[in-house]
Amino acid sequence: MSLVQVRDVHKNFQRDSQQVSVFEGLTLDFEERSFTALMGPSGSGKSTLLNLLAGLDRPSSGTVTVAGSEVSSMSPGKLAAWRARHIGFVFQSYNLLPVLTAFQNVELPLLLAPLSKKDRAERVKIALGVVGLEDRMDHYPRQLSGGQEQRTAIARAIVSDPTLILLDEPTGQLDKKSAQEVLGLLQRLNAEFKKTIVMVTHDAHAAERALQVLHLDKGELTA
Amino acid sequence: MKLIPLVLANLRRHRLRTLLTTLGVSLAMFLFASLRSVVTTLNAGTEIASASRMVVQNANAIVFTLPMSYRARLAAVPGVTEVSWANWFGGQYGDGRVFFGQFAVDPESYFTMYPEIQVPPDQLDAFKHERTAAIVGKGLMDLFGWHVGQNVTLRGTIFPGDWVFTIRGVYTPSNKALDDRSFLFQYAYLDERTEHRIEPGWYTLKLSDPALAPQVAHTVDDMFRNSSAATKTGTEKAFNQSFVTMWGNVQFLMNSIGMAVVFAILMVTGNAMMMTARERTGEVAVLKTIGFTDRTLFVLVMMEAGLVTFTGAFIGLMGAKALYSSSGFNGFGFLPGFDVTTATLAIGFGITLVLALASGLVPALRAYRLPIVQALRHVE
Amino acid sequence: MKIPLVYNVRSIRQRPVSTAMTGLGIALVVAVFVAMLALANGFRAALVRSGSPDNVMVLRRGADSELSSGISRESARLIAADPRVAVDAQNRPLASPEVFVVINIPRAVGEGVNNVVARGVNEQAFPVRNIHITEGRTFRSGQSEIIIGEKIVPRFAHTALGDTLRFANRGWVVVGHFSAGGSALESEIWGENEQFMPVFRGEVFQSVIVRLKDRASFPEIKRTLEGDQRLTVQAQRESDFYRGQSTLLTNILTSLAIMITSIMAIGAIFGAVNTMYAAVSSRTSEIAVLLTLGFAPRSVMASFLVESAVIALLGGIAGGLLALPINGIVTSTTNWNSFSEVAFSFRVTPGLLLSGAIFAVVMGLVGGFFPAWRAARLQVVQALR
């Protein structure tokens, strides 16, 4: 059974007075340990799909199931807890809390779990070690370069050992070198640490690093 | 001014913030006006004192009486045209919770001495002919729901026992600032019912010419200096004033609180202006790029501050004036004629001007000095 | 609360000016609150301290204050003879028959009505009412000598030791100053009752104060004295008497304090609302992250409420400190029951400061409520668009 199952999903938005339809009966699967790049023009629905997978949004009809849990019908309260446990989300604009250090930012998801301070510190250090930023853990985001910020964000996304890692244009704001570092890290996470990854991107070079590429256009999978 | 639509549009951007800040200013100004009016009302009572009346008290203290024999001698003093007297009764009505003044007066001379105490002639007549009659102020009548002809019992404290009176008249003061909650009855009744001789608590003198006041005071006090009951004579104004000061330094208290209120609202308004300024850095840059001058932007921000503060002040100050005059508020009887004076309003608006300048200046300067290039980085 | 406090603390530090201004607004409300209630407290304390539950104040029946009372010598003797009255080492009853008058004396500085209580007592008054001579000595029997309460020594003229104060057509030599535990009695001038009597009010006392052997015997002595046909008196515990005297003014001051600070509080709350809404708006991406990570909306709401409460608490503490210096400052007003001046000091108590702090936190919570709620209801999807 695949890790993620999207079945006959319809999604409509109300934008001003217009009814916009993003998906009309989308069905697809993501296998465990897959590394998928989602590409498509703007408005194709790739970010919406990511949000549906994370439980940040609900389909108008149809189901989304992740690791056996039907995400599309969970109550908001349960969703929050579920997301903390199962999802690692990386944003295009990093979205680190500027008033917290790298260490504290990475620690955030762990505060939702019943762990002791010592356990948390251990896991944070491991996560930062994986992304290669252990020596920067007491730095504030403004003291880090763009690439380092994004890697910290990735550390935050993996620290609770989530089922699924979702990234929305992770290299969109990075220069070529930093982008390469981040993509290399993602490949490592998938190959070595067996993480399932879905990455939305419009960058063909980034998509190349993934194991498979899906194209979305107007809410439908194209070749 | 063509900038006004722009100012209004800016204020509408954060409707809630504008509303809350304006309301905050109106509350602060309302409070300011109320506090100041306590002081002005207390002082107004002394202003309306008649310049041609004087009060003669026992020099030892107000609580001591003066001999009845003084009456003739006072009437003989040059410059004195009329003499009246009264005594403080100090009784209680009902459960005694409501305080009001009760005076035993001489019916013949008291009402001519105080023409401000207006009583219909037939009622005054009835009062003069009945020993146990009483004339009551309109405010007191309304408060207790009494009517003319009704019997009222007062419990004496200084003069023990239950005293029954029949209300024969109602007085209305000619000036709103005068007390309308007093209870007047016949001096002779007090004298009659008490075992020992009653003596006047104080005398009032009417002068032929207000300018004679210092002279008369001197003459009277000299006359009785070595008697058992030496006198202290002063103008009615001074007498009223002394009661105001007895409360304590009310002026200082009200002014201090007023200052705290103004300062607090300055914090609220200034903060609101600064938050808005910070959020609009990018826009200011764009406006400057389009061609608006530094000076125009300065004026724009100041106008915003001015509009918010003056609207709020108008609501608060005029609201206070309207509220107090329409509701007839009188500080539970202690502050008759409570009113927000024009002077208070003027000072209120003056403070508002300072408030507008203080809260608007820093953000306005910021907008004035903003270098375009740097600020454009903030634009999305 | 799951979201770490350090996040809120640091976020507050990011906008120091805004936080300071909001906090200062709240500080001023609390300062006025504390100051006004300290005024009311001080007046009440001065009066309440004047009376002891071990003493009984006897006045003429129907009199509401010592000023309007009159008790004959014979009555005073009968009252003092009651078996429940305590006695001193020489077996004399601890009963103090007192003459109570109000006199007019000049101020030390400036003009103004200067009604001061002059109390005529005998030596028993000192143990009965807990009076101590602080300077000089007490007056001698038969002499035109007076002692002056500490509180009014600096406020009126001719009050130094050796000075002569003139009233009632006589000169009185000041031979001492006295203290009375900070009570209203310290605003009085004391002399011998036999000296004051003929000069002022004739052959009567105004009140008799007795010390009970046993505090619990009050109901009995009250019944006896009030029921005695030879006397027309009323008896109260001295503490109750003075408490009653303080009620009017204390109530006025307290109501005034509550009204004024309530209106001010609304303004301060508006300020807090503005600040917190701005904080929430500028941090939508942070809130979105927290919600995405799985923090429950109510944690986000709690986080912002705490932030608002912390700012307010800091303001409340500042306000208390701002008002603290007035503690002990002496001011005066008139006790309308005795028509005389009472000097007392502002009294800031720890309880009052605590109330101020709690008041501040409540303002912060009320002000922060709607903004915090909005933060919690943030739609992540829209925020990230």
Coordinates of N, CA, C and O in Angstrom, one line a residue, chain C residues 83-178:
Chain C
P83 N -18.9 49.0 87.4 CA -18.0 48.0 87.8 C -17.2 47.4 86.6 O -16.1 46.9 86.8
R84 N -17.7 47.5 85.4 CA -17.0 47.0 84.3 C -15.8 47.8 83.8 O -15.1 47.4 82.9
V85 N -15.8 49.0 84.3 CA -14.7 49.9 83.9 C -13.4 49.5 84.5 O -13.3 49.3 85.7
A86 N -12.3 49.5 83.7 CA -11.0 49.1 84.3 C -10.5 50.1 85.2 O -10.9 51.3 85.2
V87 N -9.6 49.7 86.1 CA -8.9 50.7 87.0 C -7.4 50.6 86.8 O -6.9 49.7 86.4
D88 N -6.8 51.7 87.3 CA -5.3 51.8 87.1 C -4.7 51.3 88.4 O -5.4 50.8 89.3
A89 N -3.4 51.4 88.5 CA -2.6 50.9 89.7 C -3.1 51.6 91.0 O -3.0 50.9 92.0
Q90 N -3.6 52.8 90.9 CA -4.0 53.5 92.1 C -5.5 53.3 92.4 O -6.2 54.0 93.1
N91 N -6.1 52.3 91.7 CA -7.5 52.0 91.8 C -8.5 53.1 91.3 O -9.6 53.1 91.8
R92 N -7.9 53.9 90.5 CA -8.8 55.0 89.9 C -9.4 54.4 88.6 O -8.7 53.8 87.9
P93 N -10.7 54.7 88.4 CA -11.2 54.2 87.1 C -10.5 54.8 85.9 O -10.2 56.0 85.9
L94 N -10.3 53.9 84.9 CA -9.7 54.4 83.6 C -10.9 55.0 82.8 O -11.4 54.4 81.8
A95 N -11.3 56.2 83.2 CA -12.4 56.8 82.5 C -12.0 58.2 82.2 O -11.4 58.9 83.1
S96 N -12.3 58.7 81.0 CA -11.8 60.0 80.6 C -13.0 60.9 80.2 O -13.6 60.7 79.1
P97 N -13.4 61.8 81.1 CA -14.5 62.8 80.7 C -13.8 63.9 79.9 O -12.8 64.5 80.3
E98 N -14.4 64.2 78.7 CA -13.7 65.1 77.8 C -14.6 66.2 77.3 O -15.8 66.1 77.1
V99 N -13.9 67.4 77.2 CA -14.6 68.6 76.6 C -14.1 68.6 75.2 O -12.9 68.5 74.9
F100 N -15.0 68.8 74.3 CA -14.7 68.8 72.8 C -15.1 70.1 72.2 O -16.3 70.4 72.2
V101 N -14.2 70.9 71.7 CA -14.5 72.1 71.0 C -13.7 72.2 69.8 O -12.7 71.6 69.6
V102 N -14.1 73.1 68.9 CA -13.4 73.4 67.7 C -13.0 74.8 67.8 O -13.8 75.7 68.1
I103 N -11.7 75.1 67.5 CA -11.2 76.4 67.6 C -10.5 76.9 66.3 O -10.2 76.0 65.5
N104 N -10.4 78.2 66.2 CA -9.9 78.8 65.0 C -8.5 79.3 65.3 O -8.3 80.2 66.1
I105 N -7.4 78.7 64.7 CA -6.1 79.2 64.9 C -5.4 79.5 63.6 O -5.7 78.9 62.6
P106 N -4.4 80.4 63.6 CA -3.8 80.8 62.3 C -2.8 79.7 61.8 O -2.2 79.0 62.6
R107 N -2.7 79.6 60.5 CA -1.9 78.6 59.9 C -0.4 79.1 60.0 O -0.1 80.2 60.1
A108 N 0.5 78.1 59.8 CA 1.9 78.5 59.8 C 2.2 79.3 58.5 O 2.9 80.2 58.5
V109 N 1.6 78.8 57.4 CA 1.9 79.5 56.1 C 0.6 79.8 55.4 O -0.3 78.9 55.3
G110 N 0.4 81.0 54.9 CA -0.8 81.3 54.1 C -2.1 81.4 54.9 O -2.1 81.3 56.1
E111 N -3.1 81.6 54.1 CA -4.4 81.9 54.7 C -5.2 80.5 54.7 O -4.7 79.5 54.3
G112 N -6.4 80.6 55.2 CA -7.3 79.4 55.1 C -8.0 79.2 56.4 O -7.5 79.7 57.5
V113 N -9.1 78.5 56.3 CA -9.9 78.3 57.5 C -9.2 77.2 58.3 O -8.7 76.2 57.8
N114 N -9.1 77.5 59.6 CA -8.2 76.7 60.4 C -8.9 76.1 61.6 O -8.6 76.5 62.7
N115 N -9.9 75.3 61.3 CA -10.6 74.7 62.4 C -9.9 73.5 63.0 O -9.6 72.6 62.3
V116 N -9.6 73.6 64.2 CA -8.8 72.5 64.9 C -9.6 72.1 66.1 O -10.2 72.9 66.8
V117 N -9.5 70.8 66.4 CA -10.1 70.2 67.6 C -9.3 70.6 68.8 O -8.1 70.3 68.9
A118 N -10.0 71.1 69.8 CA -9.3 71.3 71.1 C -10.0 70.4 72.1 O -11.3 70.5 72.3
R119 N -9.3 69.6 72.7 CA -9.9 68.6 73.6 C -9.5 68.8 75.1 O -8.3 68.9 75.3
G120 N -10.5 68.9 75.9 CA -10.1 69.1 77.4 C -10.2 67.7 78.0 O -11.2 67.1 78.0
V121 N -9.1 67.3 78.6 CA -9.0 66.0 79.3 C -8.4 66.1 80.6 O -7.9 67.1 81.1
N122 N -8.4 64.9 81.4 CA -7.6 64.9 82.6 C -6.6 63.8 82.4 O -6.4 63.3 81.3
E123 N -5.8 63.5 83.4 CA -4.7 62.6 83.2 C -5.1 61.2 82.8 O -4.2 60.5 82.2
Q124 N -6.3 60.8 83.1 CA -6.7 59.5 82.7 C -6.8 59.3 81.2 O -6.7 58.1 80.7
A125 N -6.9 60.4 80.5 CA -7.0 60.2 79.0 C -5.8 59.6 78.4 O -5.9 58.9 77.4
F126 N -4.7 59.8 79.1 CA -3.4 59.3 78.5 C -3.4 57.8 78.4 O -3.1 57.2 77.4
P127 N -3.6 57.1 79.5 CA -3.7 55.6 79.4 C -4.9 55.1 78.6 O -4.8 54.2 77.9
V128 N -6.0 55.7 78.8 CA -7.2 55.2 78.1 C -7.1 55.3 76.6 O -7.4 54.4 75.9
R129 N -6.5 56.4 76.1 CA -6.4 56.6 74.7 C -5.0 56.3 74.1 O -4.8 56.7 73.0
N130 N -4.1 55.8 74.9 CA -2.8 55.5 74.4 C -2.0 56.7 73.8 O -1.6 56.6 72.7
I131 N -1.9 57.7 74.6 CA -1.3 58.9 74.1 C 0.1 59.0 74.8 O 0.3 58.6 75.9
H132 N 1.1 59.4 74.0 CA 2.5 59.5 74.5 C 3.0 60.9 74.2 O 2.9 61.4 73.2
I133 N 3.7 61.4 75.2 CA 4.3 62.7 75.1 C 5.6 62.5 74.3 O 6.4 61.6 74.7
T134 N 5.8 63.2 73.2 CA 7.0 63.0 72.4 C 8.1 64.1 72.7 O 9.3 63.9 72.5
E135 N 7.6 65.3 73.1 CA 8.5 66.3 73.4 C 7.9 67.1 74.6 O 6.7 67.3 74.7
G136 N 8.8 67.6 75.4 CA 8.3 68.5 76.5 C 7.6 67.6 77.5 O 7.9 66.4 77.8
R137 N 6.5 68.2 78.2 CA 5.8 67.4 79.2 C 4.3 67.7 79.0 O 3.9 68.5 78.2
T138 N 3.5 67.0 79.9 CA 2.1 67.2 79.8 C 1.7 68.5 80.5 O 2.5 69.0 81.3
F139 N 0.5 68.9 80.4 CA 0.0 70.2 81.0 C -0.2 69.9 82.5 O -0.5 68.8 83.0
R140 N 0.0 70.9 83.3 CA -0.3 70.8 84.8 C -1.7 71.2 85.1 O -2.2 72.1 84.4
S141 N -2.2 70.6 86.1 CA -3.6 70.9 86.5 C -3.7 72.3 87.0 O -2.8 72.8 87.7
G142 N -4.8 73.0 86.5 CA -5.0 74.3 87.0 C -4.3 75.4 86.2 O -4.4 76.6 86.4
Q143 N -3.4 75.0 85.3 CA -2.7 76.0 84.5 C -3.2 76.2 83.1 O -3.9 75.3 82.5
S144 N -2.9 77.3 82.5 CA -3.3 77.6 81.1 C -2.2 77.0 80.2 O -1.5 77.7 79.5
E145 N -2.1 75.7 80.3 CA -1.1 75.0 79.5 C -1.7 74.0 78.5 O -2.8 73.4 78.8
I146 N -1.1 73.9 77.3 CA -1.7 72.9 76.3 C -0.5 72.1 75.7 O 0.6 72.5 75.7
I147 N -0.9 71.0 75.2 CA 0.0 70.2 74.4 C -0.6 70.0 73.0 O -1.8 70.0 72.8
I148 N 0.3 69.8 72.0 CA -0.2 69.8 70.6 C 0.1 68.5 69.9 O 1.2 68.0 70.1
G149 N -0.8 68.0 69.2 CA -0.6 66.7 68.4 C 0.5 66.9 67.3 O 0.5 67.9 66.7
E150 N 1.3 65.9 67.2 CA 2.4 65.9 66.3 C 2.1 66.3 64.9 O 2.8 67.1 64.2
K151 N 1.0 65.8 64.4 CA 0.6 66.0 63.0 C 0.4 67.5 62.7 O 0.7 68.0 61.6
I152 N -0.1 68.3 63.6 CA -0.4 69.7 63.3 C 0.7 70.6 63.7 O 0.6 71.8 63.4
V153 N 1.7 70.2 64.4 CA 2.7 71.1 64.9 C 3.3 71.9 63.7 O 3.5 73.1 63.7
P154 N 3.7 71.2 62.6 CA 4.2 72.0 61.5 C 3.2 72.8 60.7 O 3.6 73.7 59.9
R155 N 1.9 72.5 60.9 CA 0.9 73.1 60.0 C 0.4 74.5 60.5 O -0.2 75.3 59.8
F156 N 0.5 74.7 61.8 CA -0.1 75.9 62.4 C 1.0 76.7 63.1 O 2.1 76.2 63.5
A157 N 0.7 78.0 63.3 CA 1.6 78.9 63.9 C 1.6 78.8 65.4 O 0.6 78.4 66.0
H158 N 2.7 79.2 66.1 CA 2.8 79.3 67.5 C 2.7 77.9 68.2 O 2.0 77.7 69.2
T159 N 3.2 76.9 67.5 CA 3.1 75.5 68.1 C 4.3 75.0 68.7 O 4.3 73.8 69.2
A160 N 5.4 75.7 68.7 CA 6.6 75.2 69.3 C 6.6 75.3 70.8 O 5.8 76.0 71.4
L161 N 7.4 74.5 71.4 CA 7.5 74.5 72.9 C 7.8 75.9 73.4 O 8.7 76.5 72.9
G162 N 7.0 76.3 74.4 CA 7.3 77.6 74.9 C 6.5 78.7 74.3 O 6.3 79.8 74.8
D163 N 5.9 78.5 73.1 CA 5.1 79.5 72.4 C 3.8 79.7 73.1 O 3.3 78.8 73.9
T164 N 3.2 80.8 72.9 CA 1.9 81.1 73.5 C 0.8 81.1 72.3 O 1.0 81.9 71.4
L165 N -0.2 80.3 72.4 CA -1.2 80.2 71.4 C -2.5 80.9 72.0 O -2.8 80.6 73.2
R166 N -3.1 81.8 71.3 CA -4.2 82.6 71.8 C -5.5 82.0 71.2 O -5.7 82.0 70.0
F167 N -6.4 81.6 72.1 CA -7.8 81.4 71.6 C -8.7 81.5 72.8 O -8.2 81.5 74.0
A168 N -10.0 81.8 72.6 CA -10.9 82.0 73.6 C -10.5 83.1 74.6 O -10.6 82.9 75.8
N169 N -10.0 84.1 74.0 CA -9.6 85.3 74.8 C -8.5 85.0 75.9 O -8.4 85.7 76.9
R170 N -7.7 84.0 75.7 CA -6.7 83.7 76.7 C -5.4 83.2 76.0 O -5.5 82.7 74.8
G171 N -4.3 83.4 76.7 CA -3.1 82.8 76.1 C -2.8 81.5 76.7 O -2.9 81.3 77.9
W172 N -2.4 80.5 76.0 CA -2.1 79.2 76.5 C -0.7 78.8 76.1 O -0.3 79.0 74.9
V173 N 0.1 78.4 77.1 CA 1.5 78.1 76.8 C 1.6 76.6 76.3 O 1.1 75.7 76.9
V174 N 2.4 76.5 75.2 CA 2.6 75.1 74.7 C 3.7 74.5 75.5 O 4.9 75.0 75.5
V175 N 3.4 73.4 76.2 CA 4.4 72.8 77.0 C 4.9 71.4 76.5 O 5.8 70.8 77.0
G176 N 4.2 70.9 75.5 CA 4.6 69.6 75.0 C 3.9 69.2 73.7 O 2.9 69.9 73.2
H177 N 4.5 68.2 73.0 CA 3.8 67.6 71.8 C 3.5 66.2 72.1 O 4.3 65.5 72.9
F178 N 2.5 65.6 71.5 CA 2.2 64.2 71.7 C 1.9 63.5 70.5 O 1.6 64.0 69.4

